[in-house]
């Protein structure tokens, strides 16, 4: 939280792309594209507003410590890593997808996932997976992966995966199928609590513009 400079933490890819129209609604335009620029601090059309580009799972960390005043993070990241110390006033309804359990096509998930049985689950989301299966009474061995979860059941590293599914194309291309819906995911606005107090005059109009843009989008 540096003096009167407003710092916004975003991750590259879908969140950045889908955030651009929201930023535009608050008259904020990043001056470079993180896909082509190697810069991690991107200036905007306002001298006192900058965007920092960080990994999706690091966005809440930068905001929690005040290195960014606010940011945009997936609900998946907030559930998995916790949202302590963060104010999140608004579901932006962007980067929507579902947290699902998926298995190899033809794998008899219904009979192997009865209460009392034991399954090996590969995932980037060990906390979400553990909670889900403990509610079902299914014992799990969690194998933490950092990417390409879809590979795990194909090479028998795991029985199932817990991962985000958007179009379903990645599952389909790898001969997998979704068998259980854990929760719906979308991106949330997260704000550092001290920034909200100290930079209220700068931040509040942005929240208002984002709120109006989200409402307008959901009416379309
Ligand atoms: P799809 O093929 O459209 O179902 O996308 C699935 C792949 O994209 C998986 O590898 C997911 O981990 C990833 N994915 C889908 N939606 C999101 C999202 N909103 N945020 C981050 N990763 C996602």
Coordinates of C-alpha atoms in Angstrom, one line a residue, residues 4-5 34 40 42 58 84 104 110 114 119 132 135 140 157 184 198 201 205:
X4 CA -1.4 7.5 -3.0
X5 CA -0.6 5.0 -5.7
X34 CA 0.9 -8.9 -20.1
X40 CA 5.3 -7.3 -14.1
X42 CA 2.0 -2.3 -15.9
X58 CA -0.7 -15.3 -5.3
X84 CA -8.6 -14.1 6.1
X104 CA -11.5 -41.9 -17.0
X110 CA -20.5 -44.6 -8.4
X114 CA -19.3 -45.3 -1.6
X119 CA -9.8 -43.2 -3.5
X132 CA -15.7 -32.7 -0.4
X135 CA -18.6 -34.8 3.6
X140 CA -8.9 -40.1 0.1
X157 CA -1.4 -41.9 -10.8
X184 CA -19.5 -23.1 -9.0
X198 CA -7.2 4.9 3.8
X201 CA -12.1 8.1 -2.0
X205 CA -15.9 4.9 -7.1

